[in-house]
Short mmCIF file of C-alpha atoms in Angstrom, two decimals:
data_model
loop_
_atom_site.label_atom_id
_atom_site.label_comp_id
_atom_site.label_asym_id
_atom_site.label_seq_id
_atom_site.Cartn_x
_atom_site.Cartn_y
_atom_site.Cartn_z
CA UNK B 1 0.00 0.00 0.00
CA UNK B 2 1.35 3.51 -0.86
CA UNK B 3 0.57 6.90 -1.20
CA UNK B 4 2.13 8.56 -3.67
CA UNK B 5 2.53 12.51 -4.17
CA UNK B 6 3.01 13.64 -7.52
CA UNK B 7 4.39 17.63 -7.21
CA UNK B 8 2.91 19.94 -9.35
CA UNK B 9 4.90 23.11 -9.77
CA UNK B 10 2.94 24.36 -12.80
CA UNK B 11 5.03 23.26 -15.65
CA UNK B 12 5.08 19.27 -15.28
CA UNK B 13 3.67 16.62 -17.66
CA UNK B 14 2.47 15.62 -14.38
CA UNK B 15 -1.03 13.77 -15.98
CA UNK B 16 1.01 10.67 -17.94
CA UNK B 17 2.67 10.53 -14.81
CA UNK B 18 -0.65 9.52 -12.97
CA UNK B 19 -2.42 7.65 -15.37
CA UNK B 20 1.03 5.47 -15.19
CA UNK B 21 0.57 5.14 -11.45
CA UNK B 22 -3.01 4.66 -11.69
CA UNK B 23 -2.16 1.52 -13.92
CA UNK B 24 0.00 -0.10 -11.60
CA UNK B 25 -1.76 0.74 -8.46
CA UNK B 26 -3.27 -1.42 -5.87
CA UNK B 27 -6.55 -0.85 -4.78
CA UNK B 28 -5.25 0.83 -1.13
CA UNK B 29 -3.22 2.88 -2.52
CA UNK B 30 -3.82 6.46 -3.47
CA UNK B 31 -2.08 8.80 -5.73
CA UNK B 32 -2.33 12.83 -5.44
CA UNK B 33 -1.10 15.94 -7.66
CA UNK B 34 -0.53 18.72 -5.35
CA UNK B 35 2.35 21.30 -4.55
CA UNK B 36 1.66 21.76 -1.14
CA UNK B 37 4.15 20.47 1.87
CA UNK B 38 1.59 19.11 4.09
CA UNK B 39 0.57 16.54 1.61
CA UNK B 40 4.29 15.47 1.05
CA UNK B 41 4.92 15.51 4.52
CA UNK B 42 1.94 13.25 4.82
CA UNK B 43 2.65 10.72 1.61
CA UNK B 44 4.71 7.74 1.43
CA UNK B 45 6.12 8.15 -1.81
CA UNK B 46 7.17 11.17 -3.98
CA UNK B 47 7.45 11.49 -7.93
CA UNK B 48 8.58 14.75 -9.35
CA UNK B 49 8.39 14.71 -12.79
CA UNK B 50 8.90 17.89 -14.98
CA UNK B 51 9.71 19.31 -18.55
CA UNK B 52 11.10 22.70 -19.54
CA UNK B 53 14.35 24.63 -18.90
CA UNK B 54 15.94 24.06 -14.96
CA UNK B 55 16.19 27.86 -14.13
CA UNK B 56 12.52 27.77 -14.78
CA UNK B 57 11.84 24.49 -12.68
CA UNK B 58 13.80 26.25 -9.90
CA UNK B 59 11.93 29.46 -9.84
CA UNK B 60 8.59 27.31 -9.74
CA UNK B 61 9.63 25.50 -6.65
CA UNK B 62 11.01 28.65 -4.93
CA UNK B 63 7.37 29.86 -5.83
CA UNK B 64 5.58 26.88 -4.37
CA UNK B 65 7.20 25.57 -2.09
CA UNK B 66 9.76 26.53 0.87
CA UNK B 67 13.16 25.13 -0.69
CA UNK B 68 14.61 24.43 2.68
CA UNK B 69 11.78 22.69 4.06
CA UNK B 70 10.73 20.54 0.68
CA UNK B 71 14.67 19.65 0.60
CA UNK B 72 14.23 18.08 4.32
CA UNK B 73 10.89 16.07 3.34
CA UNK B 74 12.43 14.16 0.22
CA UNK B 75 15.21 12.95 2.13
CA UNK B 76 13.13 11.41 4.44
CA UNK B 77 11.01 9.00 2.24
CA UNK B 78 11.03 7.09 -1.38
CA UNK B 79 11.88 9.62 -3.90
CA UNK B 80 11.53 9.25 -7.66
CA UNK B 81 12.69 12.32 -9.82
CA UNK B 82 11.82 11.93 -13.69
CA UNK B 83 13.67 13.78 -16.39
CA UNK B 84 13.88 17.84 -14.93
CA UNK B 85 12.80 16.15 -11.63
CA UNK B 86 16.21 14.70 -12.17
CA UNK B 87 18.47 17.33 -13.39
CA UNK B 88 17.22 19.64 -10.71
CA UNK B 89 18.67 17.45 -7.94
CA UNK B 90 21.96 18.25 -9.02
CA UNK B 91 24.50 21.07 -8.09
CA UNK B 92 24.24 23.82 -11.08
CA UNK B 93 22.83 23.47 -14.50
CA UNK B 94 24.37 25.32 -17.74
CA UNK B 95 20.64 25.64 -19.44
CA UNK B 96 19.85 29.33 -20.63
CA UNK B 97 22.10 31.35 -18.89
CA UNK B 98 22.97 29.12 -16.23
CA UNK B 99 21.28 28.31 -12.72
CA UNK B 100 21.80 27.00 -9.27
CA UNK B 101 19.74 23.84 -8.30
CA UNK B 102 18.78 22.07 -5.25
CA UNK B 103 22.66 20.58 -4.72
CA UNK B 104 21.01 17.09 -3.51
CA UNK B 105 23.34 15.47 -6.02
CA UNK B 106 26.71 16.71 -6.05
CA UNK B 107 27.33 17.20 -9.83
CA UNK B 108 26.27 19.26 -13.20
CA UNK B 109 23.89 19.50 -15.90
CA UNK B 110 25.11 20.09 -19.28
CA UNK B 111 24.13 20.49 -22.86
CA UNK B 112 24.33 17.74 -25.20
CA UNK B 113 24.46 19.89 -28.19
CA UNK B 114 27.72 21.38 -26.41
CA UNK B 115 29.56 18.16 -25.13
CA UNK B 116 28.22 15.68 -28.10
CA UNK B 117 29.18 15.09 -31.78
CA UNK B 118 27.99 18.17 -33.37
CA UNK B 119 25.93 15.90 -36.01
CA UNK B 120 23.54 14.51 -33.24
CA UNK B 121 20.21 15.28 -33.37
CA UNK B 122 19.15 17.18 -29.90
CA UNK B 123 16.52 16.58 -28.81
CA UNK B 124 17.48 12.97 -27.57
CA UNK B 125 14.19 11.85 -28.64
CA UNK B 126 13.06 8.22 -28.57
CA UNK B 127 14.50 4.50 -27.37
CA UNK B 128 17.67 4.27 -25.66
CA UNK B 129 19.15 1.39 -24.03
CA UNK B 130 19.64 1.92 -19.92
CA UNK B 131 22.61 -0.35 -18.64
CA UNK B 132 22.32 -0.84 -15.05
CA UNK B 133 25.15 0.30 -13.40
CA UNK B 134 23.96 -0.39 -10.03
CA UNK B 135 22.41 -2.99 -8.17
CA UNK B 136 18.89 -1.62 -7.12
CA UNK B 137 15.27 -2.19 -6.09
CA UNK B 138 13.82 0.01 -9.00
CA UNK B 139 15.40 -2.37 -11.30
CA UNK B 140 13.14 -5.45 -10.30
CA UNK B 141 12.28 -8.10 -13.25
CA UNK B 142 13.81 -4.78 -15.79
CA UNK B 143 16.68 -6.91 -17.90
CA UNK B 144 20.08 -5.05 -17.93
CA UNK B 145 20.04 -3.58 -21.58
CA UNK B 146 16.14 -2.71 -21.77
CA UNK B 147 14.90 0.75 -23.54
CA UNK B 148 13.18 3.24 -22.13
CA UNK B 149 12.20 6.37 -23.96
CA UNK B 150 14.01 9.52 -23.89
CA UNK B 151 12.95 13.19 -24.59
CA UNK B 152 16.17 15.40 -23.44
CA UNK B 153 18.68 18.06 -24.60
CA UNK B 154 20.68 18.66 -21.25
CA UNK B 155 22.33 15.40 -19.73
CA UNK B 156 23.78 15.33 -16.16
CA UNK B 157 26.94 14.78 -14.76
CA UNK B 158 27.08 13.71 -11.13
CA UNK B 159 31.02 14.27 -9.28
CA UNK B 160 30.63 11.00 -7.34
CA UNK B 161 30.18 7.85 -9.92
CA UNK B 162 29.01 6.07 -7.27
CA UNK B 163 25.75 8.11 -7.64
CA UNK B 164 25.26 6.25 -10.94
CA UNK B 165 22.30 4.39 -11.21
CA UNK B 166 22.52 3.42 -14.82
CA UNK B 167 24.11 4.92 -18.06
CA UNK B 168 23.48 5.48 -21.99
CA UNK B 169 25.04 5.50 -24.89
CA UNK B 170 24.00 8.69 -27.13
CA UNK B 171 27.63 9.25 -28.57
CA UNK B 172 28.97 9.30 -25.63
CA UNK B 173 27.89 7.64 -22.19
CA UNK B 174 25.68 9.49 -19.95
CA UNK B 175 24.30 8.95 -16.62
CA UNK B 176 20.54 8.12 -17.49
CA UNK B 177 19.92 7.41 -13.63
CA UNK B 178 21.25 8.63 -10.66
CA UNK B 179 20.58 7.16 -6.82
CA UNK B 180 21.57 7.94 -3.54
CA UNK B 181 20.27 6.87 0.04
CA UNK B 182 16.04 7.16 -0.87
CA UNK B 183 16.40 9.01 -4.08
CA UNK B 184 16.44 7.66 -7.63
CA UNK B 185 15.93 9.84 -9.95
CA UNK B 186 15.80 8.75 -14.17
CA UNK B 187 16.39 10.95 -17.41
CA UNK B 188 14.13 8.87 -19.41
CA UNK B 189 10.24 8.98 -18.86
CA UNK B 190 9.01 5.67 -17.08
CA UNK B 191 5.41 6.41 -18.02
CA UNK B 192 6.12 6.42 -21.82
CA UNK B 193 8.24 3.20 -21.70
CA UNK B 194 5.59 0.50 -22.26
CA UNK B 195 6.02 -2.20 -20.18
CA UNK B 196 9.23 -1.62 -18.69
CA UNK B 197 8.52 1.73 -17.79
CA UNK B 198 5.20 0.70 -15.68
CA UNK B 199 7.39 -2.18 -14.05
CA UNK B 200 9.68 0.72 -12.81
CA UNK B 201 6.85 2.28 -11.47
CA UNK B 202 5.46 -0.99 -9.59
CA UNK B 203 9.02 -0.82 -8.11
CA UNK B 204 9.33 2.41 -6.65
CA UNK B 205 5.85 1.99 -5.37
CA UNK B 206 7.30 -1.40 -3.56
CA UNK B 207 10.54 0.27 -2.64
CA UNK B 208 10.79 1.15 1.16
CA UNK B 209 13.85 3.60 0.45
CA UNK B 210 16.76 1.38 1.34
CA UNK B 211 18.65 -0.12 -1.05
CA UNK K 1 25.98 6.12 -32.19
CA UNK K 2 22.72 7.14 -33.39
CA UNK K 3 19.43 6.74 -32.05
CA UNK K 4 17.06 3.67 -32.83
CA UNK K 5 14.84 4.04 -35.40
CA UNK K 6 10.99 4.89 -34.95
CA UNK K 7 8.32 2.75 -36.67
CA UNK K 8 5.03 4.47 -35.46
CA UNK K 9 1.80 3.21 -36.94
CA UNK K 10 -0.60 5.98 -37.83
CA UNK K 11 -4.72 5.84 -37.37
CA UNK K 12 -7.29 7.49 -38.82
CA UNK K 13 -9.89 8.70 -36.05
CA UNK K 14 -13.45 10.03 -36.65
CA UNK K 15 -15.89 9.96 -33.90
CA UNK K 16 -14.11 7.95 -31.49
CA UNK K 17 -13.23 5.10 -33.47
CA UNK K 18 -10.25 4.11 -36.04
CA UNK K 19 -11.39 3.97 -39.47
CA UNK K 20 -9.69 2.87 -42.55
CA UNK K 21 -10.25 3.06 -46.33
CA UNK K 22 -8.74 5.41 -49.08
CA UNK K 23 -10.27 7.84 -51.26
CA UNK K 24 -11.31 4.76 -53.72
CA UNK K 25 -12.55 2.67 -50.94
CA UNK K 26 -15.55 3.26 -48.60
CA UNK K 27 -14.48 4.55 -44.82
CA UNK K 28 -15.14 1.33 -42.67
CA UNK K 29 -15.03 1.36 -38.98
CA UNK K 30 -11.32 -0.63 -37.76
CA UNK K 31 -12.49 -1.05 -33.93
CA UNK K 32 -11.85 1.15 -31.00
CA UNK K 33 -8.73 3.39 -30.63
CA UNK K 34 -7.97 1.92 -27.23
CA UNK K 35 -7.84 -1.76 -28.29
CA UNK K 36 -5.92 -0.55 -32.14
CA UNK K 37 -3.65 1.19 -29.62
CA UNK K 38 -2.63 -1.35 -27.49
CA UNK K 39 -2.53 -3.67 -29.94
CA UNK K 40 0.39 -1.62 -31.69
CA UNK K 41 1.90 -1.12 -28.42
CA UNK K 42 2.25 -5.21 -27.43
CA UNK K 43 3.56 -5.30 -31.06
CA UNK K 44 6.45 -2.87 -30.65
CA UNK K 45 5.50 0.26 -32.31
CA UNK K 46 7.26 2.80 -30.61
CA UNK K 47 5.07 5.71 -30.85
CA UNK K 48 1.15 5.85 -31.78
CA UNK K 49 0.00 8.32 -34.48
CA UNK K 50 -3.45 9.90 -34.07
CA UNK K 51 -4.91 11.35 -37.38
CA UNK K 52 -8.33 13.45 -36.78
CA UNK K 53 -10.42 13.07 -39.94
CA UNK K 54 -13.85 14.18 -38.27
CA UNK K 55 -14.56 17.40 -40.40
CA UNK K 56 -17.42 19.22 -38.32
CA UNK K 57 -16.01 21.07 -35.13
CA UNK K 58 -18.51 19.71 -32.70
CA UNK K 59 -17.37 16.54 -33.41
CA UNK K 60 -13.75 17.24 -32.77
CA UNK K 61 -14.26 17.47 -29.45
CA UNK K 62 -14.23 13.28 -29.52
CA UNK K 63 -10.81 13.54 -30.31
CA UNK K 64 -10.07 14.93 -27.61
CA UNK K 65 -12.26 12.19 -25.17
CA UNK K 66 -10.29 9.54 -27.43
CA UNK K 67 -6.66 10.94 -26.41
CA UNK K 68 -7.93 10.67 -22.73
CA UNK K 69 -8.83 7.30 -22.53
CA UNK K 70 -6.07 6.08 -24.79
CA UNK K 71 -3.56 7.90 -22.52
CA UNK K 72 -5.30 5.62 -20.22
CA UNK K 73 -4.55 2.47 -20.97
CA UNK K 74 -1.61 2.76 -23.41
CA UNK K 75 2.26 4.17 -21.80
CA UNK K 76 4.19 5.00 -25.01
CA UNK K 77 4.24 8.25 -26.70
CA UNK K 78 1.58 9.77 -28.52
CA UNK K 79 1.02 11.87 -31.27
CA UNK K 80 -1.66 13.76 -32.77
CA UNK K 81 -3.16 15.68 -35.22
CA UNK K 82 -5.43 16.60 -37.30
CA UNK K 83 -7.27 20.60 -37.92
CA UNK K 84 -5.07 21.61 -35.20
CA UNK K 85 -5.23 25.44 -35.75
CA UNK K 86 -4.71 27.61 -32.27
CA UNK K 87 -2.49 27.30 -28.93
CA UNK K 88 -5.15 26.27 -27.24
CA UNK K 89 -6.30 23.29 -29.43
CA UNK K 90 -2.43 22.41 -28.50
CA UNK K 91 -2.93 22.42 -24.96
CA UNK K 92 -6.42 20.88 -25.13
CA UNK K 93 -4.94 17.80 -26.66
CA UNK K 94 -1.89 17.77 -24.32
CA UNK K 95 -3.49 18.26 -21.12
CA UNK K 96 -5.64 15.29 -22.93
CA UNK K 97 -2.91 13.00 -22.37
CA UNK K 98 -0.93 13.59 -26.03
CA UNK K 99 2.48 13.18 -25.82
CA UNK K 100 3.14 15.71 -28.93
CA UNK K 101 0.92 17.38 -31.44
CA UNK K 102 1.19 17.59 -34.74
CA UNK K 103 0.87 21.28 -36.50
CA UNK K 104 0.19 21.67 -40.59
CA UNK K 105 -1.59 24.32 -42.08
CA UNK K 106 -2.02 26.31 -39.18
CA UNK K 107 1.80 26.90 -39.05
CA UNK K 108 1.31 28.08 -42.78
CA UNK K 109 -1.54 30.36 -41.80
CA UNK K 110 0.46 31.43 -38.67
CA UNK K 111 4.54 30.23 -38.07
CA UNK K 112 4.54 32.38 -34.85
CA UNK K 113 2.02 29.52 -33.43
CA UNK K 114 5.36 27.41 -33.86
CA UNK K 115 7.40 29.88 -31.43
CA UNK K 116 4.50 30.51 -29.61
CA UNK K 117 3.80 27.52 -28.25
CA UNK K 118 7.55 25.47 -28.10
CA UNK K 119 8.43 28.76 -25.69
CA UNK K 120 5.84 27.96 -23.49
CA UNK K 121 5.88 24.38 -23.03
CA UNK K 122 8.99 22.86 -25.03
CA UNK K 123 9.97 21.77 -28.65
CA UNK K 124 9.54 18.08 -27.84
CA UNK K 125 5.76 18.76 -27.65
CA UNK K 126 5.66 20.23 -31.55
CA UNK K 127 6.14 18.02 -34.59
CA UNK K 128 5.23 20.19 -37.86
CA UNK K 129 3.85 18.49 -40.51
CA UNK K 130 4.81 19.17 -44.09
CA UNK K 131 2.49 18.25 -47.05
CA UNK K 132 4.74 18.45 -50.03
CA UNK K 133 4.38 17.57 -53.95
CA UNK K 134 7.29 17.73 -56.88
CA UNK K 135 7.17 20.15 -59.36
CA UNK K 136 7.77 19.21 -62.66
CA UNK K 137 9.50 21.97 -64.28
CA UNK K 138 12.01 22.16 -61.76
CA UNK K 139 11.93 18.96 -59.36
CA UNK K 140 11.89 21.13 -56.11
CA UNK K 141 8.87 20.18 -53.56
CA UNK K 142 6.10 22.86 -53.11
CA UNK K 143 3.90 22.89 -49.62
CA UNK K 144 0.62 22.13 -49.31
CA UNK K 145 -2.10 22.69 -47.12
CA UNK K 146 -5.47 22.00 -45.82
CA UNK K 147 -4.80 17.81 -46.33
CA UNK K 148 -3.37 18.46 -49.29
CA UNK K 149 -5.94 20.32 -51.07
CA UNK K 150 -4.59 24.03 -51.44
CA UNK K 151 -1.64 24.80 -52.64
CA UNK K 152 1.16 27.45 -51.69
CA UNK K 153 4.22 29.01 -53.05
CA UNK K 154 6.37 27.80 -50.30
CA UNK K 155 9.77 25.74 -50.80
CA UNK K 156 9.54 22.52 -48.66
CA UNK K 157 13.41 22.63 -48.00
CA UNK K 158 13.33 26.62 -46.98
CA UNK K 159 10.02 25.71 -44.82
CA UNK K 160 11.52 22.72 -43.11
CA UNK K 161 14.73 25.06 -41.93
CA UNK K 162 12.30 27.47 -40.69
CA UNK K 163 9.95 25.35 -38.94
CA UNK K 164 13.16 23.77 -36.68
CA UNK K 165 14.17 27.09 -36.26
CA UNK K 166 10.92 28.14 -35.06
CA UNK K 167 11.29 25.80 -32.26
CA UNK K 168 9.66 22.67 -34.04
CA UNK K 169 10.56 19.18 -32.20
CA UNK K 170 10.17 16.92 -35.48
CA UNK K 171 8.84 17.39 -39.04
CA UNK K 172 6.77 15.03 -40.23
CA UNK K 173 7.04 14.59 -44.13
CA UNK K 174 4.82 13.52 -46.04
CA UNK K 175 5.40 12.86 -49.87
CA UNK K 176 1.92 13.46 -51.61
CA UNK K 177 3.17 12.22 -54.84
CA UNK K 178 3.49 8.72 -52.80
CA UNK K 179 0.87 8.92 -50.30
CA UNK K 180 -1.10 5.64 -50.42
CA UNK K 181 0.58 4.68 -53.82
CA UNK K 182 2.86 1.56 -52.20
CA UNK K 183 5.56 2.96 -54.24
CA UNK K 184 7.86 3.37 -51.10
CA UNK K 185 9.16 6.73 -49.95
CA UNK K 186 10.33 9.40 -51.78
CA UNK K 187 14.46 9.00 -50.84
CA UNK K 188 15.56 12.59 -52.36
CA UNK K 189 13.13 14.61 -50.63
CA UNK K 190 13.94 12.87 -47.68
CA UNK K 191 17.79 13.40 -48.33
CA UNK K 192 17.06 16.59 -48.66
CA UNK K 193 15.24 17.43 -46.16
CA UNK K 194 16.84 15.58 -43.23
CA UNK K 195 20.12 17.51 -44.63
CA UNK K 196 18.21 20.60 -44.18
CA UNK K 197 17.12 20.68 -40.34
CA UNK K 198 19.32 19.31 -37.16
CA UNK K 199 15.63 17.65 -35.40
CA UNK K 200 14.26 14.23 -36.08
CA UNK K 201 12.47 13.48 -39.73
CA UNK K 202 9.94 10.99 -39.53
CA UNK K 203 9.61 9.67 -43.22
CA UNK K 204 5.50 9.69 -44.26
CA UNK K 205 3.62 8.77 -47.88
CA UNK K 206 4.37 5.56 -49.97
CA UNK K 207 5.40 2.23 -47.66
CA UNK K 208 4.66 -0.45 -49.20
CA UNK K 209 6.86 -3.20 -48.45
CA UNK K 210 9.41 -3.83 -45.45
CA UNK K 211 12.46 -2.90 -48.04
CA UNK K 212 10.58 0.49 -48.06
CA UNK K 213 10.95 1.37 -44.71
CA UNK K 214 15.06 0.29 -44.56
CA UNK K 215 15.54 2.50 -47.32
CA UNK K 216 13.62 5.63 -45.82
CA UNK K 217 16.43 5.14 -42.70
CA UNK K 218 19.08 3.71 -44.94
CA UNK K 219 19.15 5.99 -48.31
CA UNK K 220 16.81 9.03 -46.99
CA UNK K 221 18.10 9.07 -43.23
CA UNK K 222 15.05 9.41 -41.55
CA UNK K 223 14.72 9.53 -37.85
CA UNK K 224 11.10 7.44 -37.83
CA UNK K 225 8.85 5.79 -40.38
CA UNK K 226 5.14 6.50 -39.94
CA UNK K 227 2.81 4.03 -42.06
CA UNK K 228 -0.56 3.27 -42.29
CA UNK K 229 -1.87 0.99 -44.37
CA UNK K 230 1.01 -1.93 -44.18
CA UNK K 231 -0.32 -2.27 -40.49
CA UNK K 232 -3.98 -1.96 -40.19
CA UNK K 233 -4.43 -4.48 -43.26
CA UNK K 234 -2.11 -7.00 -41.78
CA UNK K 235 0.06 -7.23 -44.68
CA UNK K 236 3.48 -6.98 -42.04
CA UNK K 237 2.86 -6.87 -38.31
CA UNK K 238 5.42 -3.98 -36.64
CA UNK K 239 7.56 -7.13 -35.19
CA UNK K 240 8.33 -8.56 -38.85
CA UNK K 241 9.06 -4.73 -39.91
CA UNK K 242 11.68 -4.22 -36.64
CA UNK K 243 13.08 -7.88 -37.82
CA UNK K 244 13.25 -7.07 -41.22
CA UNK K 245 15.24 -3.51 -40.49
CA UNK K 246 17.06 -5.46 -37.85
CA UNK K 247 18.71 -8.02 -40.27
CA UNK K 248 19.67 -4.95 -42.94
CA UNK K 249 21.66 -2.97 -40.41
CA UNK K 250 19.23 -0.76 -38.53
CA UNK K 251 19.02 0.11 -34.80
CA UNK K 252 15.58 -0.80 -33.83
CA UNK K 253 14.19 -1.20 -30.55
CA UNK K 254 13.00 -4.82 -30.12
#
């Protein structure tokens, strides 16, 4: 049983997210779209999911939601970040004209078009292959090698390796997933990737946090 | 390395349900969008095409129930289109549950729509569609309009470099010359116009057999192949396509 809180800080793509949830939910469990700190105080599971630039992201959740006091609530219980719910855990992103993030994960985010064969197409738009780099609940019944589906231009790059939850191959390896302590957060969109991508859900919705 | 190819299967939606034929065929009703959907889905296809052919405006507003309860039940990325013409018909669909929407004449009528709405929400949400036929006096592609039926004196490969830089996400291409002929893709326009913009081309008009939709990849470097017909009347399932590209060299997700 779970209850899952799915922040909404106004620029999410927070409704696939749900109906994902919804899917693999058990009857006793609830999920709930909502920006305000009671109700993640009061859930057992967060998903932040989001789309659009970081510095944007960041000025939503300074808007929302008391930075200090949201940082202290998602260290305390299952945390899933999905693509800007991702790159917003780290230290600084170089998007627009650069921006500080929540420094939960020690580490950058960075422009593909920048650090990638010029010839690439950017958007990283479609299936990619995640290689699981660690050992991990999320990655229950998922076979090492199995696509998900991306939608990125900015990629991360996290300090400590051992933050690496899995990587991909888009001319260069990436870090598709990062994880530390009760966060895991992913670059590619769960609730777009078929069957794999609900079985990640199921996961985090059975994961107590420890690893 | 680059990506794996797309094969997205396209419907034809009127009224809530998926409907087939051609212009020389009665419409028949194919079933309901949620089981077509899934079906496609269990199959492989990696992305789901949505084409709105209801012509009344009161009944577009099924469309936009359809997109809900497809988003539902089926978790891969989806796509539609179909008389979009205003930012709000874009968010309507997307708040629907559409993963992208797909913009034609209205970006003709209107290319700010393009910048209007990729500012606002992204350019992954945006594929513009491009209607294009040859001309014969000198073999560049014009744009057309309004499913093909109006004309205009725009270049396709000048159009396609100003809809990416516009803030479009994908251009979808579609070759009336080929459309529904089974002739296979046109190969130079695609050349041409996946030379001409740095965002995904998905490769539209003319599959008719598995060799096809390796050479759209293969010879015209397309990103994506979106067909129709080879699917709904069961003349290759999406598995035997992915196979098929598989064993001549292309990255497909299977």
């Amino acid at each position: 049983m779970a209850d899952i809180a799915i922040i909404d800080y106004g620029m999410g793509n927070v409704h696939s997210v749900c109906k994902a949830l919804n899917k693999v939910l058990d009857k006793n469990s609830t999920v709930k779209i909502t920006n305000s700190l009671n109700d993640l105080s009061d859930c057992s599971h967060i998903v932040f999911p989001g789309q659009g630039a970081a510095s944007e992201c960041m000025i939503n959740i300074d808007k929302n939601l008391d930075i200090v006091e949201f940082k202290k609530i998602i260290s305390q219980k299952p945390f899933l970040g999905i693509c800007m719910g991702l790159q917003v855990l780290m230290t600084h992103s170089e998007e627009n004209e650069g921006s500080n993030c929540l420094n939960i994960l020690d580490g950058k985010v960075l422009s593909i078009k920048r650090k990638m064969n010029s010839n690439l197409k950017v958007p990283h738009m479609g299936w990619n292959k995640v290689k699981q780099e660690s050992k991990h609940p999320l990655w229950g019944n998922i076979p090492n090698g199995a696509f998900f589906y991306f939608v990125h231009s900015y990629f991360v790059k996290p300090l400590d390796k051992s933050n690496v939850l899995s990587t991909t191959n888009y001319d260069l390896d990436f870090a598709s997933a990062l994880y530390k302590d009760n966060i895991a957060a992913v670059q590619f969109h769960p609730e777009k990737s078929s069957k794999m991508g609900l079985r990640l859900l199921e996961n985090f919705i059975n994961w107590n946090g420890e690893i | 390395m680059s990506l794996y190819k797309r094969i997205i299967p396209c419907l034809d939606v009127a009224n809530g349900r998926v409907v087939k034929g051609t212009k020389f065929i009665n419409i028949v009703d194919a079933g309901d969008p949620v089981e077509v959907a899934k079906r496609y889905d269990q199959e492989g296809a990696d992305e789901i095409a949505f084409l709105d052919i209801t012509a009344t405006h009161e009944a577009r507003k099924t469309i936009i129930e359809t997109v809900e309860k497809v988003a539902c039940e089926v978790f891969i990325p989806l796509t539609v289109g179909g008389g979009v013409s205003n930012y709000s018909d874009v968010l309507n669909l997307l708040s629907a549950g559409a993963d992208k929407v797909a913009i034609n004449s209205a970006a003709v009528a209107n290319p700010n729509l393009i910048n209007q709405v990729t500012d606002k929400i992204g350019r992954q949400c945006i594929v513009a569609a491009i209607d294009v036929k040859q001309n014969k006096n000198n073999s560049n592609w014009t744009v057309y309009t309004h499913g093909g039926r109006n004309s205009t004196e725009i270049d396709a490969f000048q159009w396609a470099k100003e809809l990416c830089d516009r803030g479009a996400g994908e251009i979808l291409l579609t070759s009336m010359d080929r459309d529904g002929t089974k002739k296979g893709f046109d190969l130079d326009l695609l050349n041409l116009i996946s030379s001409a913009v740095s965002i995904p081309v998905i490769a539209s008009g003319g599959a008719g057999t598995l060799e096809h939709l390796r050479d759209a990849v293969v010879v015209g470097k397309a990103d994506a192949v979106l067909a129709a017909s080879i699917f709904h009347y069961s003349i290759y399932s999406i598995q035997e396509a992915k196979e098929y590209m598989r064993k001549h060299g292309v990255l497909v997700r299977i």
